[in-house]
Coordinates of C-alpha atoms and ligand atoms in Angstrom, one line a residue:
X1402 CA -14.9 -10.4 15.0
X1403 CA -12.4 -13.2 16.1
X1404 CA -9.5 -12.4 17.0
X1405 CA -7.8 -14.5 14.3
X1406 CA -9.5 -11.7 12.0
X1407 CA -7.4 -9.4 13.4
X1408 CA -4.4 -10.6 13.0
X1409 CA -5.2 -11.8 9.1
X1410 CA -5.9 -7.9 8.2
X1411 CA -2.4 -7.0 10.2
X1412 CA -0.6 -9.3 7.9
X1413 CA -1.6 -6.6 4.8
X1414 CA -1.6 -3.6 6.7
X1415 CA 2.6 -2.9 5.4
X1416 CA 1.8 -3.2 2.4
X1417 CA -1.5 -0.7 2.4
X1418 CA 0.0 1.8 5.0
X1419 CA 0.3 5.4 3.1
X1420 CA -1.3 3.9 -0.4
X1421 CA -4.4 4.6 -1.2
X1422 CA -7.8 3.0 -1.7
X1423 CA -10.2 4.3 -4.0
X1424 CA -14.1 3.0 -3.0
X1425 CA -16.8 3.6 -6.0
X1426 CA -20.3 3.2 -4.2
X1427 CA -22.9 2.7 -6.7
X1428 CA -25.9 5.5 -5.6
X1429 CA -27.9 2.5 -4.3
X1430 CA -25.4 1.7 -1.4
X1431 CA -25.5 4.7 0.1
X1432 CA -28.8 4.2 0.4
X1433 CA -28.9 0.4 1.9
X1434 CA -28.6 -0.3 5.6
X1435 CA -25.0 -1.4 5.2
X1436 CA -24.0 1.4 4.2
X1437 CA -23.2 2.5 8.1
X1438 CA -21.0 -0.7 8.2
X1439 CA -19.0 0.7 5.1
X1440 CA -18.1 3.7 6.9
X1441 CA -17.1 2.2 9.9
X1442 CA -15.1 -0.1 7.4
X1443 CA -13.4 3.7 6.3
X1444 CA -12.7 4.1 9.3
X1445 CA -10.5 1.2 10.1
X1446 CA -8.9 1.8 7.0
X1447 CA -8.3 5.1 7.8
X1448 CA -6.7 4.3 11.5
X1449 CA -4.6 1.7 9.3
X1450 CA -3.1 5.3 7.8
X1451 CA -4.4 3.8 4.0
X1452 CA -6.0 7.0 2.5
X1453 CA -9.6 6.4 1.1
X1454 CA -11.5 8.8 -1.5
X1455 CA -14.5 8.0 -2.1
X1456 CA -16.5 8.4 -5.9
X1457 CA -20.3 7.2 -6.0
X1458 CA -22.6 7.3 -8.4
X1459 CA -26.1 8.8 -8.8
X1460 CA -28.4 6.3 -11.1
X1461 CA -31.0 4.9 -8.5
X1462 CA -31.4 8.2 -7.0
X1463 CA -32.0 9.5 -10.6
X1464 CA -34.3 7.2 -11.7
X1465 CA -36.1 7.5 -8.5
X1466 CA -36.5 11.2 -8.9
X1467 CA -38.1 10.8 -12.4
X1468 CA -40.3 8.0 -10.9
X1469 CA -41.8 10.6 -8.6
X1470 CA -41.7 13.7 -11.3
X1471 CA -42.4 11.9 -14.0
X1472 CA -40.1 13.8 -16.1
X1473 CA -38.0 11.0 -18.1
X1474 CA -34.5 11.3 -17.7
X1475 CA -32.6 10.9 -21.4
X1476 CA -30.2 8.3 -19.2
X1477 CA -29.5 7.4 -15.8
X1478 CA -25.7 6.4 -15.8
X1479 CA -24.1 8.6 -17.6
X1480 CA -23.3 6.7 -20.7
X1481 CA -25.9 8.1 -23.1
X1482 CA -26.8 11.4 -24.2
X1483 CA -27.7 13.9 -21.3
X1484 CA -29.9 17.1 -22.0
X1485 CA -30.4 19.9 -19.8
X1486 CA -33.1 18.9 -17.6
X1487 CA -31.3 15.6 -17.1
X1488 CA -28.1 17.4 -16.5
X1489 CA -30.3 19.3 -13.3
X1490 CA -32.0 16.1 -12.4
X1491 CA -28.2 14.6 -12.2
X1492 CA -26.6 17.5 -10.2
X1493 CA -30.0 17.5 -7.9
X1494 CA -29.2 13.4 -7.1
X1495 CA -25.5 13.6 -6.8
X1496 CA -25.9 16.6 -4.4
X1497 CA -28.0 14.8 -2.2
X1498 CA -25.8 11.3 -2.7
X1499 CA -22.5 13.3 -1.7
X1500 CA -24.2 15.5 1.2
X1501 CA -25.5 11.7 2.7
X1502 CA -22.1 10.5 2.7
X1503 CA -20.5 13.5 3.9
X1504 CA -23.1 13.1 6.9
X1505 CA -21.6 10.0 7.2
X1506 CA -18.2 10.6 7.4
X1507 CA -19.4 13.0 9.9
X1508 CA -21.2 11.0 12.4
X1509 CA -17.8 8.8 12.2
X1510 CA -15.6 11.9 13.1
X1511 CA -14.0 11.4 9.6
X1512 CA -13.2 14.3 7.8
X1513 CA -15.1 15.0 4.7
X1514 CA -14.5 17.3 1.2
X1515 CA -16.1 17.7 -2.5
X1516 CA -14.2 19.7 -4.8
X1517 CA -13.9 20.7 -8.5
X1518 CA -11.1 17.9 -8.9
X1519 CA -12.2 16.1 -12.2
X1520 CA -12.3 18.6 -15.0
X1521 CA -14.2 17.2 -17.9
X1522 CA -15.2 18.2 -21.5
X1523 CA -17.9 17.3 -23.4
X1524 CA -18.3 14.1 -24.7
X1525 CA -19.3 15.8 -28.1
X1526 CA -20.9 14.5 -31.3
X1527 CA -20.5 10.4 -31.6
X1528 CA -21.7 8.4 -34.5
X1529 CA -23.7 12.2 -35.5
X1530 CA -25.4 12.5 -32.1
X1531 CA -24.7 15.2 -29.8
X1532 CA -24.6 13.9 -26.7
X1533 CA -24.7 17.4 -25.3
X1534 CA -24.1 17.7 -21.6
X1535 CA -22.5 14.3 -21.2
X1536 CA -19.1 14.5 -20.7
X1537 CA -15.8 12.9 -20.5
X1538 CA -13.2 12.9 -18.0
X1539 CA -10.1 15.5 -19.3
X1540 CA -7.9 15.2 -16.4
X1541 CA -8.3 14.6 -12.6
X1542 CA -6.6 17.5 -10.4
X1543 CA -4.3 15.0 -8.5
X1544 CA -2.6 17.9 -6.6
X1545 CA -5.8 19.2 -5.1
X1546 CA -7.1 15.7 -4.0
X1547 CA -3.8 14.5 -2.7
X1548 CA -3.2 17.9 -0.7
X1549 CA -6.5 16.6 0.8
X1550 CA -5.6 13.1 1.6
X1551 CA -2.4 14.4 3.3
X1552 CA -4.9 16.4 5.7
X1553 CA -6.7 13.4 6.7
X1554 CA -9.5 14.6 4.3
X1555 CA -11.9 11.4 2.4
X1556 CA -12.4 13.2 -0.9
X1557 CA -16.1 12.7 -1.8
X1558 CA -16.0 12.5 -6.0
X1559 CA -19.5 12.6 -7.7
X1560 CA -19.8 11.9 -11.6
X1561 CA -20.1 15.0 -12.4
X1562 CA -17.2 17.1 -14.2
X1563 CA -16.2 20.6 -14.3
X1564 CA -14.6 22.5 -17.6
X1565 CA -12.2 25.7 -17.0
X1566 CA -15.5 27.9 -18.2
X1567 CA -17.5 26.7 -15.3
X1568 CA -19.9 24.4 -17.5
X1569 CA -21.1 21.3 -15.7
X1570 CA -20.9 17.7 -17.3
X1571 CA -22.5 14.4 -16.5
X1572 CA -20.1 11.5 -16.4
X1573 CA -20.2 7.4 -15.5
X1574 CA -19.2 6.9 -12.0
X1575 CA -17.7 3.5 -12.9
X1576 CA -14.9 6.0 -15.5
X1577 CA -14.3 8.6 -13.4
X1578 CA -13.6 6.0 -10.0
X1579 CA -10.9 4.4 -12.8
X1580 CA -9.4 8.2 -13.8
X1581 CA -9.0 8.7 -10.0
X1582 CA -7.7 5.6 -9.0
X1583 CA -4.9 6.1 -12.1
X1584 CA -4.1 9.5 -10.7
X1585 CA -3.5 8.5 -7.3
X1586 CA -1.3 5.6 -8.0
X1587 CA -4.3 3.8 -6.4
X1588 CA -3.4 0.4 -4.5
X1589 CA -6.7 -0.4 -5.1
X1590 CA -9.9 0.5 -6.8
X1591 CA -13.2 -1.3 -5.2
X1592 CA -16.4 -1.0 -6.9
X1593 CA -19.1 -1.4 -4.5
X1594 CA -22.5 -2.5 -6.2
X1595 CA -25.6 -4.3 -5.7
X1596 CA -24.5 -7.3 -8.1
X1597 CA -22.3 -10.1 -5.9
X1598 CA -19.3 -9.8 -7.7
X1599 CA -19.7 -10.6 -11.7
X1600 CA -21.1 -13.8 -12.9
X1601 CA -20.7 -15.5 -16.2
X1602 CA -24.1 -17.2 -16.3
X1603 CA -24.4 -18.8 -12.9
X1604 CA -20.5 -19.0 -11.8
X1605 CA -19.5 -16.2 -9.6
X1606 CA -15.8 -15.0 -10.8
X1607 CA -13.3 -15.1 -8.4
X1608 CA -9.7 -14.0 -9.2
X1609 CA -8.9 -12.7 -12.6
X1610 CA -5.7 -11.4 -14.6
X1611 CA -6.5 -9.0 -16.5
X1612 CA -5.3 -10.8 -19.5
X1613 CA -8.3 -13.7 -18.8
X1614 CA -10.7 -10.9 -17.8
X1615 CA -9.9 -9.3 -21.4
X1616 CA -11.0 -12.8 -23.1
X1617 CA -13.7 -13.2 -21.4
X1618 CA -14.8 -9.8 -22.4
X1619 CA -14.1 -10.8 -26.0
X1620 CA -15.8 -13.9 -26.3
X1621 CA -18.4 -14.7 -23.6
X1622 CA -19.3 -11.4 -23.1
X1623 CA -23.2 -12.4 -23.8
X1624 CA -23.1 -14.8 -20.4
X1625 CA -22.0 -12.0 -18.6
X1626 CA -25.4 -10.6 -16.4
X1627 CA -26.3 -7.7 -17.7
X1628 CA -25.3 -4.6 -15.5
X1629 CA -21.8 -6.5 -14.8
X1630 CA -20.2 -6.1 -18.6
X1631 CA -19.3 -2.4 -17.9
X1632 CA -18.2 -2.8 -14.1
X1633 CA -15.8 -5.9 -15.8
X1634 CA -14.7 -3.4 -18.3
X1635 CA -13.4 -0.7 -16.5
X1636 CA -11.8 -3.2 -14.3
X1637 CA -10.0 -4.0 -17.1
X1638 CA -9.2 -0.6 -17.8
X1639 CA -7.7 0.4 -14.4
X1640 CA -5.4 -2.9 -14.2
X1641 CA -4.4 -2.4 -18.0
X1642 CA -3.4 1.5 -16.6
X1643 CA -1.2 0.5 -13.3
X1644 CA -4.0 0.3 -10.7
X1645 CA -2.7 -3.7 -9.8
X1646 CA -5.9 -5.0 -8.2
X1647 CA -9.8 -4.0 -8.7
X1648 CA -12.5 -5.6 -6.6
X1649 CA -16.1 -5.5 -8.0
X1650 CA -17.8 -6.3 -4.4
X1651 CA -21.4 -6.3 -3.0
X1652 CA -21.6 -3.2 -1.1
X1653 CA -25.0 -4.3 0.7
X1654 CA -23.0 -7.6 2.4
X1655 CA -21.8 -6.6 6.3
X1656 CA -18.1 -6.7 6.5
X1657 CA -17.6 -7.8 2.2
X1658 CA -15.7 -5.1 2.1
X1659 CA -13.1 -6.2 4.8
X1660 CA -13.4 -9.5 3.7
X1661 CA -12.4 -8.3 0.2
X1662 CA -9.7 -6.0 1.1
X1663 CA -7.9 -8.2 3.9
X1664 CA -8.5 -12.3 3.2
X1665 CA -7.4 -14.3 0.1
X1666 CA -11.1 -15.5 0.3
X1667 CA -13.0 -12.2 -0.9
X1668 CA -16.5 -12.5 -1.2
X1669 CA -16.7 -10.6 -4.9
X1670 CA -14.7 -10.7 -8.2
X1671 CA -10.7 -9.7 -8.2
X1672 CA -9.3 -8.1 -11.2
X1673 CA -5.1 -8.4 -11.0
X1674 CA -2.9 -6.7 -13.1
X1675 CA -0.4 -9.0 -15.0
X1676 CA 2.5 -8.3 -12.6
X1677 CA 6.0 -9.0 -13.8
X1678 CA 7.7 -10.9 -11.7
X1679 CA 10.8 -12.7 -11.8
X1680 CA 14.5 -13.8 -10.3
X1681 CA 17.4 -12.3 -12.4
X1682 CA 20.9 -12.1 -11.2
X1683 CA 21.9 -9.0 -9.5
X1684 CA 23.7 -5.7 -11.6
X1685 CA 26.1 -3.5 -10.2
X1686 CA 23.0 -0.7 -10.3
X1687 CA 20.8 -3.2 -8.4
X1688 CA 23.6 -2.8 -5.1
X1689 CA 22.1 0.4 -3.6
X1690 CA 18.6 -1.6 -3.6
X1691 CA 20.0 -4.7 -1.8
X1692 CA 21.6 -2.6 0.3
X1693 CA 18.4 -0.5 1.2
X1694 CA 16.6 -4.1 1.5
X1695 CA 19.2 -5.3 3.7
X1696 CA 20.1 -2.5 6.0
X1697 CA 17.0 -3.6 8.8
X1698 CA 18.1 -7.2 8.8
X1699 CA 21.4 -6.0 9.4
X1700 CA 20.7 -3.3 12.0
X1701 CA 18.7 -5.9 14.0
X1702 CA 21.5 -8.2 13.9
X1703 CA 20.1 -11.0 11.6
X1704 CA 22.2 -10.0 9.1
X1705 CA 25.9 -10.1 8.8
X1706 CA 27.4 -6.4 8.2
X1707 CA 27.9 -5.8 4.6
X1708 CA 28.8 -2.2 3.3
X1709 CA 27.5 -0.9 -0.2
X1710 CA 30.9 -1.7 -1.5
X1711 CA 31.0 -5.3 -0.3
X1712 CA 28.0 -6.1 -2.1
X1713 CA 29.0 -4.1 -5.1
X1714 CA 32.6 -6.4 -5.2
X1715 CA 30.2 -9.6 -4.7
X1716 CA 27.7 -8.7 -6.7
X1717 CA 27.8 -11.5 -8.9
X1718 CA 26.3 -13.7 -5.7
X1719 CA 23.6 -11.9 -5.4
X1720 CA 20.1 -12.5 -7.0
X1721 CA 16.8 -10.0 -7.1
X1722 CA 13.3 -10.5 -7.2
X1723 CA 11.4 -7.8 -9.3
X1724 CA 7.9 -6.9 -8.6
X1725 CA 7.3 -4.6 -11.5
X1726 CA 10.9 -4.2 -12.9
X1727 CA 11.6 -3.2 -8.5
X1728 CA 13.7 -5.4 -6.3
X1729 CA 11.3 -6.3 -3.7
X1730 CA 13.8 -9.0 -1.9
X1731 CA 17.4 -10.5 -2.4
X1732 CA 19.1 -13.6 -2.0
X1733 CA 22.7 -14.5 -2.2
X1734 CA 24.6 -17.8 -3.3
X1735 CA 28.2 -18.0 -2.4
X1736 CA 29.7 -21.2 -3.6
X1737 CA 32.9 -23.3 -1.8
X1738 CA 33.5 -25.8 -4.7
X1739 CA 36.2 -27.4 -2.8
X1740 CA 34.2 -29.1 -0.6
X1741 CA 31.2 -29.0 -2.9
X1742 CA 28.9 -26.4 -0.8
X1743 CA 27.1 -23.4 -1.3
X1744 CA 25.8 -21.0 1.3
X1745 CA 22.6 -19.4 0.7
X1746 CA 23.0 -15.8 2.4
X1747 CA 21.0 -12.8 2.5
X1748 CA 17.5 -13.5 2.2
X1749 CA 15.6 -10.9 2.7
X1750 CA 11.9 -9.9 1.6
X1751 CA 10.5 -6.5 1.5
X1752 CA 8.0 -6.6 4.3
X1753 CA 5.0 -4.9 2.5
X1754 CA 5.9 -7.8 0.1
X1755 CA 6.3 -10.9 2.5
X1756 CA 3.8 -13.8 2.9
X1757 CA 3.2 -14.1 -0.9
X1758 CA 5.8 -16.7 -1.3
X1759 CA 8.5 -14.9 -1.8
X1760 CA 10.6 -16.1 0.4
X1761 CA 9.6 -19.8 -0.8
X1762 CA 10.6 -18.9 -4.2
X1763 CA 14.2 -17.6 -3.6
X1764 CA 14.8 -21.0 -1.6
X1765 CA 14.1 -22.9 -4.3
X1766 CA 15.8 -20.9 -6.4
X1767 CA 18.9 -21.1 -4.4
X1768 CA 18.7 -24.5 -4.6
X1769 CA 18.4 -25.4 -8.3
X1770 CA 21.1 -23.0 -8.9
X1771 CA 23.7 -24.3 -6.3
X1772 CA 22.7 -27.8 -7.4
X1773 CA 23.1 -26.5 -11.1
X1774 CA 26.9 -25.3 -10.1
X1775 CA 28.0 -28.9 -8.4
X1776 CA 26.7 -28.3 -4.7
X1777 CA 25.6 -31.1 -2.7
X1778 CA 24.6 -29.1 0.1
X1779 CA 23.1 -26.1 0.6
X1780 CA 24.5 -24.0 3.7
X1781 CA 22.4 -21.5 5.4
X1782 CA 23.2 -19.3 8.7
X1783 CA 20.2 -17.2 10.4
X1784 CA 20.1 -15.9 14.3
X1785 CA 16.5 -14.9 14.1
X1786 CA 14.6 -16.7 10.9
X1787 CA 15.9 -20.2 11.4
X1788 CA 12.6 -21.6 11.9
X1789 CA 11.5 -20.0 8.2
X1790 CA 14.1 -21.9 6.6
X1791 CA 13.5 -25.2 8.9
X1792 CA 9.6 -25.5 8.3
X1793 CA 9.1 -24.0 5.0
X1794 CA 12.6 -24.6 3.8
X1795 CA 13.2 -28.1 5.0
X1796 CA 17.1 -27.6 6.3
X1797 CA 18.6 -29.5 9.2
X1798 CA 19.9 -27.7 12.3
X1799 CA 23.8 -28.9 12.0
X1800 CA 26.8 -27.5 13.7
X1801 CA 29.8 -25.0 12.5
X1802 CA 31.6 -28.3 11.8
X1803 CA 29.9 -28.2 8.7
X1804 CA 31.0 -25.4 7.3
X1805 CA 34.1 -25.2 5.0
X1806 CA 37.0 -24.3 6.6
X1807 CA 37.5 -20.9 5.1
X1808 CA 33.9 -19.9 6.1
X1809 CA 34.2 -21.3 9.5
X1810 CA 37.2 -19.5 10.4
X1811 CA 34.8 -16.1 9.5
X1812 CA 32.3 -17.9 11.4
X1813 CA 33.8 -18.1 14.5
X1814 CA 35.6 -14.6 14.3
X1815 CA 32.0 -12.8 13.9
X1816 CA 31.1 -13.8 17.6
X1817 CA 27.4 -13.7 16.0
X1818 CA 26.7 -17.7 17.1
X1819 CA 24.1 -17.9 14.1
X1820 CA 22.5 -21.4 13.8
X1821 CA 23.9 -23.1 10.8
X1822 CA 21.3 -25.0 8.6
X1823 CA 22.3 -27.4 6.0
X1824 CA 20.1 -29.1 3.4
X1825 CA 21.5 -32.3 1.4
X1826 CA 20.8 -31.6 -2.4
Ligands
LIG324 C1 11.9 -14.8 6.4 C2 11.5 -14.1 5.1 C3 12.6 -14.2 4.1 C4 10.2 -14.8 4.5 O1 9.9 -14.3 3.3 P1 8.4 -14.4 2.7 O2 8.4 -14.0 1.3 O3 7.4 -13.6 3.6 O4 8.1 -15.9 2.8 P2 7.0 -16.8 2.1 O5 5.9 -15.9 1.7 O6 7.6 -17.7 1.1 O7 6.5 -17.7 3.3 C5 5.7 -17.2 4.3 C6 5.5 -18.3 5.4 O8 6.7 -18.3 6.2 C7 6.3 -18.0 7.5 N1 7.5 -17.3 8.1 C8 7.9 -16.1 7.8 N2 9.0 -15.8 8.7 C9 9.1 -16.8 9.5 C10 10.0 -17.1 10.6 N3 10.9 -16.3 10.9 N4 9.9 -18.3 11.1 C11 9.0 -19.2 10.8 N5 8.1 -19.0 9.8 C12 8.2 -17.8 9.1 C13 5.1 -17.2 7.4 O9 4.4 -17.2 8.6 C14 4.3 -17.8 6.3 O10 3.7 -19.0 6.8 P3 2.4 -19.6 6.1 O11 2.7 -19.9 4.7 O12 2.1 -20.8 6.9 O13 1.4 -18.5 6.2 C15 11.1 -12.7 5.3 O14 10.2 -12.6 6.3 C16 12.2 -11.7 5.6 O15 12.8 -11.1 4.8 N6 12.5 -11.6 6.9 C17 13.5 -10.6 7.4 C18 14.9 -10.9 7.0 C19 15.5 -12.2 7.5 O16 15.3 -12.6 8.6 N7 16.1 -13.0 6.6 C20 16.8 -14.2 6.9 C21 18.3 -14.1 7.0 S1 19.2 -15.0 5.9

């Protein structure tokens, strides 16, 4: 690994530190030779403090055991109907799938648990066929998998579910990764499977919204490879239900999962959610967010010091960018129409949000709207980010001369020297 690498996975590591990743290995990974590079790949994300759990499926181990019985199994992934003897052949597989992984976390000092978390019912009589022991997922026990990921445990999740009488029920790996993922406020959900991503006809699809990933669904669902349809689906599923990205990854490729997780330049397919995001002018409810945004900047002396109340009086400056109806960052515009100015103040980007252009976007923002309210020149101060707003922003270093009279009088009673940056509108 270079050492460039390194620092692109640091860049994401606030934003992943204390979420969680949910991994769903298709029953064939575990079985390939990368499979020991996938755990090591757990545990880097695990030293990274993201939680992991872990959900796999059981098909190829399945259909391998009815190759050698020769007993035929009424399905192998937990779609169709299940009887009893496929039912044992299932809990046989996925016994042997989690105890291999489990040996794996093992051998990589990780700590390892299977429990009865996903309590399931049957999937009961569909179109007039009982589909007997296959089941669907009733609810996931969130309490008892996170009271494991708080102990440094990798929950190990097999397709199989549990009712409240004890009765055993075959599930789809691919459903029961997206139930888990939804009840652990997943960051993620990665499907790891021996398809390279999913392919309409010969294109490998890169980055979806879920809105695109829907049409394609709907109408070129045919040109999808078979195998990849159901994988796309619950994607769609999981993004449509909060999880706000799904990766559908080969899980045989040596470091595609790393590549996936930490690089704009995954190797497999991205689902996104549709996140909402937008500038709106700040409310008076918005002032204990700035302040919380606000409140490092200003402990490290970047920021001037505002109290809750200051902003609250000025909160008509300020401005908010939502990430899901939050304010992830802040920007304020004070305007000095004498002298036809405006001083951008205040910027400030959550860091688990920064380096997605953020920043960039408030700028320009700032811009339109001081050129929108008569400014000719945009005013900026900064002690430690000046170089952000020179090289991305494109301001001039200037001097305090610059600055209106009434600001330069504050200017020169903070004692703060910031470097004052103009830019001609
Ligand atoms: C500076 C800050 C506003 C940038 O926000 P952001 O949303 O991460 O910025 P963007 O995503 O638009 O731009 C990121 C780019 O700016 C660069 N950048 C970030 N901080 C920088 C700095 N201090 N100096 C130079 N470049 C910087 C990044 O390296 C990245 O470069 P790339 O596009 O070449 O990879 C944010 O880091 C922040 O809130 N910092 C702390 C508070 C602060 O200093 N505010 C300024 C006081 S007014």
């Amino acid at each position: 690994m270079r050492l460039t690498d390194l620092r692109e996975i640091l860049r994401y590591v606030p934003r992943f530190r204390d979420r969680v990743f949910v991994i769903a290995l298709d029953g064939a990974v575990v079985e390939d030779d990368n499979f020991a590079n996938l755990l090591l790949d757990i545990v880097l994300l695990r030293s990274l403090r993201i939680g992991v759990a872990l959900v796999h499926g059981a098909g190829h181990q399945i259909r391998r055991m009815a190759e050698q019985s020769g007993q035929v199994p009424s399905n192998t992934d937990g779609t169709g109907l299940t009887d009893a003897a496929t039912l044992q052949m299932a809990i046989n597989a996925a016994n042997r799938v989690t105890h291999e992984i489990l040996e794996g976390l093992s051998a990589n000092d990780l700590r390892g648990a299977y429990s009865n978390a996903v309590v399931a019912h049957p999937a009961g009589i569909l179109q007039g066929v009982d589909f007997q022991f296959t089941g669907r997922v009733e609810r996931i026990d969130t309490a008892l998998l996170e009271g494991l990921l708080e102990r440094d445990i990798v929950p190990v999740i097999p397709a199989l579910g549990l009712d409240g009488e004890g009765h055993t029920f075959r599930l789809n790996s691919d459903a029961v990764a997206v139930e888990v993922a939804k009840a652990l406020r997943a960051a993620k959900l990665i499907y790891l499977s021996t398809h390279k991503g999913v392919h309409l006809g010969s294109q490998l699809l890169r980055q979806l919204s879920v809105d695109e990933a829907e049409g394609i669904l709907r109408t070129q669902r045919a040109e999808i490879a078979s195998g990849q349809v159901s994988k796309l689906e619950q994607a769609v599923r999981a993004a449509r239900d909060g999880v706000p990205r799904v990766h559908i990854v080969d899980g045989r490729v040596e470091e595609g999962l790393l590549a996936e997780v930490f690089s704009n330049e995954g190797i497999g397919t991205l689902v996104h959610a549709n996140e909402y995001q937008a500038i709106r002018k700040a409310q008076k409810k918005d002032a204990r967010a700035i302040f919380a945004l606000i409140k490092p900047g200003m402990e490290s002396d970047e920021l001037l010091r505002r109290s809750r109340a200051d902003i609250e009086r000025q909160i008509d400056d300020y401005y908010v960018f939502d990430v899901d109806r939050t304010p992830v960052a802040c920007m304020a515009l004070h305007f000095f129409p004498e002298v036809e100015k405006a001083e951008m103040a205040c910027v400030v980007v959550d860091p688990r949000y920064e380096n997605q252009g953020i920043g960039g976007r408030l700028v320009q923002y700032a811009e339109a709207q001081a050129r929108a309210g008569g400014a000719r020149e945009l005013l900026c101060l900064s002690t430690q980010a000046y170089n952000f707003f020179q090289q991305k922003g494109g301001f001039q270093v200037a001097t305090p001369d610059a600055l209106p009279p009434s600001r330069r009088e504050r200017y020169d009673r903070s004692g703060r020297n910031s470097l004052v940056l103009t830019k001609r509108l």
